[in-house]
Short mmCIF file of C-alpha atoms in Angstrom, two decimals:
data_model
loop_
_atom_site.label_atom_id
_atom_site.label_comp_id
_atom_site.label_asym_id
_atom_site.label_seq_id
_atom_site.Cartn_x
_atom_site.Cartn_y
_atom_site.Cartn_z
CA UNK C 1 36.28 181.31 8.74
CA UNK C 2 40.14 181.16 9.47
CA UNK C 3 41.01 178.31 8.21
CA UNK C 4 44.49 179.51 7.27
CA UNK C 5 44.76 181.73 10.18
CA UNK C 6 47.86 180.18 12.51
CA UNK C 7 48.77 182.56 15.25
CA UNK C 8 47.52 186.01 15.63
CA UNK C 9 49.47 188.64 17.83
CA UNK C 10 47.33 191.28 19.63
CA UNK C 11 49.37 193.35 21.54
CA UNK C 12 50.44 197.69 22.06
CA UNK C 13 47.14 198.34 21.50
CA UNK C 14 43.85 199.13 23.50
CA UNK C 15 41.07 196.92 21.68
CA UNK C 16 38.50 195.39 23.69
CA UNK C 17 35.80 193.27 22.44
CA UNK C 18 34.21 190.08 22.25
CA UNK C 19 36.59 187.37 21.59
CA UNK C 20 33.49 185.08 20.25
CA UNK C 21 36.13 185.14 16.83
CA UNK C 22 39.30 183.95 18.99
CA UNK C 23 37.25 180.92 19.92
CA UNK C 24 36.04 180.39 16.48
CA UNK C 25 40.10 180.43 14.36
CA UNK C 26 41.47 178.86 17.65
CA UNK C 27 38.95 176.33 19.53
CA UNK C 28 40.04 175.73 22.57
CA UNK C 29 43.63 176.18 22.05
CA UNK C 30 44.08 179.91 23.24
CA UNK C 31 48.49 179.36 23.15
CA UNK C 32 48.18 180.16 19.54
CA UNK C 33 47.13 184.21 20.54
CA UNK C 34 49.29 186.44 22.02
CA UNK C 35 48.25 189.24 23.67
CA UNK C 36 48.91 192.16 25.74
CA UNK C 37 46.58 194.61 27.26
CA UNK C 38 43.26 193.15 25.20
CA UNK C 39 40.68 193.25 27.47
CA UNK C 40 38.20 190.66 26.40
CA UNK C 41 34.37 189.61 27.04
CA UNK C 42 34.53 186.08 27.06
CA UNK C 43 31.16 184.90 27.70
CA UNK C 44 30.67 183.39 24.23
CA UNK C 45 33.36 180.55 24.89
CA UNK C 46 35.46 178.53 27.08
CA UNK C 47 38.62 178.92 25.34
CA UNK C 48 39.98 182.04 27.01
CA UNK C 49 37.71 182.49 30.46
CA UNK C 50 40.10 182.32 32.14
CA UNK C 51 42.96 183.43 29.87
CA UNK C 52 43.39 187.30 30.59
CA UNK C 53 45.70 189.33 29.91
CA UNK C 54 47.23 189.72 33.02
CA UNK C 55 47.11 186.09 33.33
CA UNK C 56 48.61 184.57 30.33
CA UNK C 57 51.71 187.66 30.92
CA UNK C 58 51.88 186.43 34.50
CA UNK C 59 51.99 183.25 32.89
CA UNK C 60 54.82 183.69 30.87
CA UNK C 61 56.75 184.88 33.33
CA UNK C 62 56.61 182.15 35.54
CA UNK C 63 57.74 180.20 33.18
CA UNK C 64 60.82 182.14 32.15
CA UNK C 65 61.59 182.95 36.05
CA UNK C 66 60.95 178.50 36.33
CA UNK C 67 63.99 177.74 34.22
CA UNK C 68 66.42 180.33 36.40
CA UNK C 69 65.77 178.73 39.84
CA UNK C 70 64.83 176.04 41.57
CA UNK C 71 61.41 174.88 42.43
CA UNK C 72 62.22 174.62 45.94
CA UNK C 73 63.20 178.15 46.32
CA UNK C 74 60.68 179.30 44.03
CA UNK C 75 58.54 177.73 46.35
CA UNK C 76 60.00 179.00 49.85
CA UNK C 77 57.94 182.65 50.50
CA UNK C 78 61.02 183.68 52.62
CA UNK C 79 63.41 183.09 49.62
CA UNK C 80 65.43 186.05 47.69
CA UNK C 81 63.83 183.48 44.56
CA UNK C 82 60.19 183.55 45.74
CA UNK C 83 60.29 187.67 46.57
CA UNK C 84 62.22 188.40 43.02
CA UNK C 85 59.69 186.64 41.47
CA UNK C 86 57.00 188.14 43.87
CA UNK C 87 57.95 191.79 42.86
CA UNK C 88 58.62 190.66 38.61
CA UNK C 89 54.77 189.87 38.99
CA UNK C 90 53.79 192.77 40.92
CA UNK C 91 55.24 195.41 38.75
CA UNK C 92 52.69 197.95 37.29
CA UNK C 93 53.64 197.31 33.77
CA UNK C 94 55.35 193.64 33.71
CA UNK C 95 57.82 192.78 31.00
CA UNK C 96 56.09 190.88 28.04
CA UNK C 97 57.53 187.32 28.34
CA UNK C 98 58.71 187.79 24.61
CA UNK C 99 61.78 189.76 25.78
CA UNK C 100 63.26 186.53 27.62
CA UNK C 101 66.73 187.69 28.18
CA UNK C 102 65.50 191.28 29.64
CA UNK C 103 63.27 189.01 31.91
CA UNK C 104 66.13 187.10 33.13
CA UNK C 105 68.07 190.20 33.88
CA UNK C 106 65.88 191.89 35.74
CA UNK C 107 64.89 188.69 37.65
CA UNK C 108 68.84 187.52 38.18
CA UNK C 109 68.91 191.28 39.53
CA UNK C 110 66.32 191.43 41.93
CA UNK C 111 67.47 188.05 43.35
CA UNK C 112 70.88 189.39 44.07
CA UNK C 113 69.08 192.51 45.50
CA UNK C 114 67.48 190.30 47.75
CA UNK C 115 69.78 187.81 48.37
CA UNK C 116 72.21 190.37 49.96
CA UNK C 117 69.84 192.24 51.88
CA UNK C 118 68.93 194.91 49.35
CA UNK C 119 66.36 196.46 51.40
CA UNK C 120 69.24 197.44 54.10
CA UNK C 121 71.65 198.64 51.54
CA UNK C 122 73.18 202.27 52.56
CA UNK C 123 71.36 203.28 49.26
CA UNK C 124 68.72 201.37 47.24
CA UNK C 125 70.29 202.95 43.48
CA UNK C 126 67.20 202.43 42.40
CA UNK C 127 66.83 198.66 42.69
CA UNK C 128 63.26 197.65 41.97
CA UNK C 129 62.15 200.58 40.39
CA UNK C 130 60.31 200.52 37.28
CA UNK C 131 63.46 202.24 35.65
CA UNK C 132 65.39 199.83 33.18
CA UNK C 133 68.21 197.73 35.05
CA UNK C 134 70.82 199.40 32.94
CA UNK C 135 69.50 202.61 35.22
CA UNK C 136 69.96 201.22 38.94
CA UNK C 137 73.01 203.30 39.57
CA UNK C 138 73.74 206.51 41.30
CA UNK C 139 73.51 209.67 39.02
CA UNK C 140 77.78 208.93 38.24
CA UNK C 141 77.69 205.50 37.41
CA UNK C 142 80.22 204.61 39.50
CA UNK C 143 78.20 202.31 42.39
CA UNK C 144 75.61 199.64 41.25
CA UNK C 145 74.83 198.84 37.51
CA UNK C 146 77.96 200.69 35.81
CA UNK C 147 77.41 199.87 32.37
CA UNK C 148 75.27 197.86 29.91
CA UNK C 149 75.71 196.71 26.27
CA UNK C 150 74.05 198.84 23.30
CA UNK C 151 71.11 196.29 23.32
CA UNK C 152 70.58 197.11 26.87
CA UNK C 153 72.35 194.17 28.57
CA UNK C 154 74.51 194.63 31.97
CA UNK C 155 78.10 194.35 31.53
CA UNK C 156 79.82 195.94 34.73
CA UNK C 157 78.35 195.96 37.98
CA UNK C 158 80.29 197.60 41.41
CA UNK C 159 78.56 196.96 44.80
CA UNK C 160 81.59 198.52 46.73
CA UNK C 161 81.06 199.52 50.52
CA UNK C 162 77.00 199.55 50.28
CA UNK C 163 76.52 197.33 52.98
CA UNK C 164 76.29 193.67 51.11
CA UNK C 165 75.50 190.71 53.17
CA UNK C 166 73.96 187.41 52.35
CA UNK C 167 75.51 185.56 49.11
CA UNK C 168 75.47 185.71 46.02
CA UNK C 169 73.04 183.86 44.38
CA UNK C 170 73.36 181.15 41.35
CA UNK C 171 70.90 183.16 39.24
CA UNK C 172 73.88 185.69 39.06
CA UNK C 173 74.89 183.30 36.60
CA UNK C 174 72.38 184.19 33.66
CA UNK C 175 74.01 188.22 33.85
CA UNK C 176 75.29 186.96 30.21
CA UNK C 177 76.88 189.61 29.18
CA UNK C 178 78.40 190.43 32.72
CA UNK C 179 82.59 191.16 32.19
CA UNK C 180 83.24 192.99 35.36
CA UNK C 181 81.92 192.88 38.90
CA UNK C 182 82.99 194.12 42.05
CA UNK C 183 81.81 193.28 45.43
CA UNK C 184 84.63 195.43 48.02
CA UNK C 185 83.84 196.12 51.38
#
């Protein structure tokens, strides 16, 4: 029994299983378990059939992403909003939703990269790539993401002559520890 048991974190790991034990310390109440890449058998219980991995991280996400923009352009297909979020979810190895602020700046990112016609840039700097944000630069640093904090957060951005159109979006806005940004050209 778990009657003390309170929350239970299952994640960098590669345990797979029955989850007949989940249901038992947790009932039906499956927010109390975090988890990453478990890959669970859950035929013995309601409480997490449809609870996978991949959906409780996609999960999280959405909710992080739900509090940066609006549910109308969330909800648009053709928005920068809907495709940022589109391509956060797609990613072969999402960000945990833990990491809130890393979520927010790679989402606030890929919004801008859409909303000023990323896909058309004279070069992409790797934009979208599964490369951390503070590495979407040329190889000198000097166009794109220029520099980030130690803890990984963007500070300087330059998006001189690349071929910017489109606006810049309000999600530009949670960049928190943005000091410098250039748009020339």
């Amino acid at each position: 029994s778990f009657d003390a048991l309170s929350y239970m974190e299952l994640q960098g790991n590669d345990l797979q299983g029955s989850a007949e034990f989940l249901c038992d310390a947790f009932g039906v109440n499956s927010t109390d378990v975090k988890v990453d890449k478990l890959s669970l058998d859950c035929s013995c219980c309601a409480c997490c059939e449809s609870a996978s991995l991949t959906d409780i991280k996609l999960s999280g996400l959405r909710s992080i992403v739900s509090n940066l923009s609006s549910p109308d352009d969330l909800a648009n297909p053709e928005s920068a909003q809907s495709r940022a979020l589109d391509w956060l979810l797609g990613e072969d190895n999402p960000l945990s939703p833990d990491d809130k602020v890393r979520v927010a700046q790679r989402y606030s990112l890929a919004v801008l990269y859409y909303s000023t016609n990323g896909p058309q840039w004279r070069e992409q700097y790797q934009f979208l790539t599964p490369e951390h944000e503070c590495d979407w630069a040329d190889k000198d640093r000097i166009v794109a993401v220029k520099s980030c904090s130690d803890d990984k957060l963007v500070t300087s951005l330059d998006f001189s002559d690349i071929g910017m159109v489109g606006s810049i979006p309000t999600e530009f806005g949670h960049l928190t520890q943005l000091a410098e940004a250039r748009f020339f050209g």
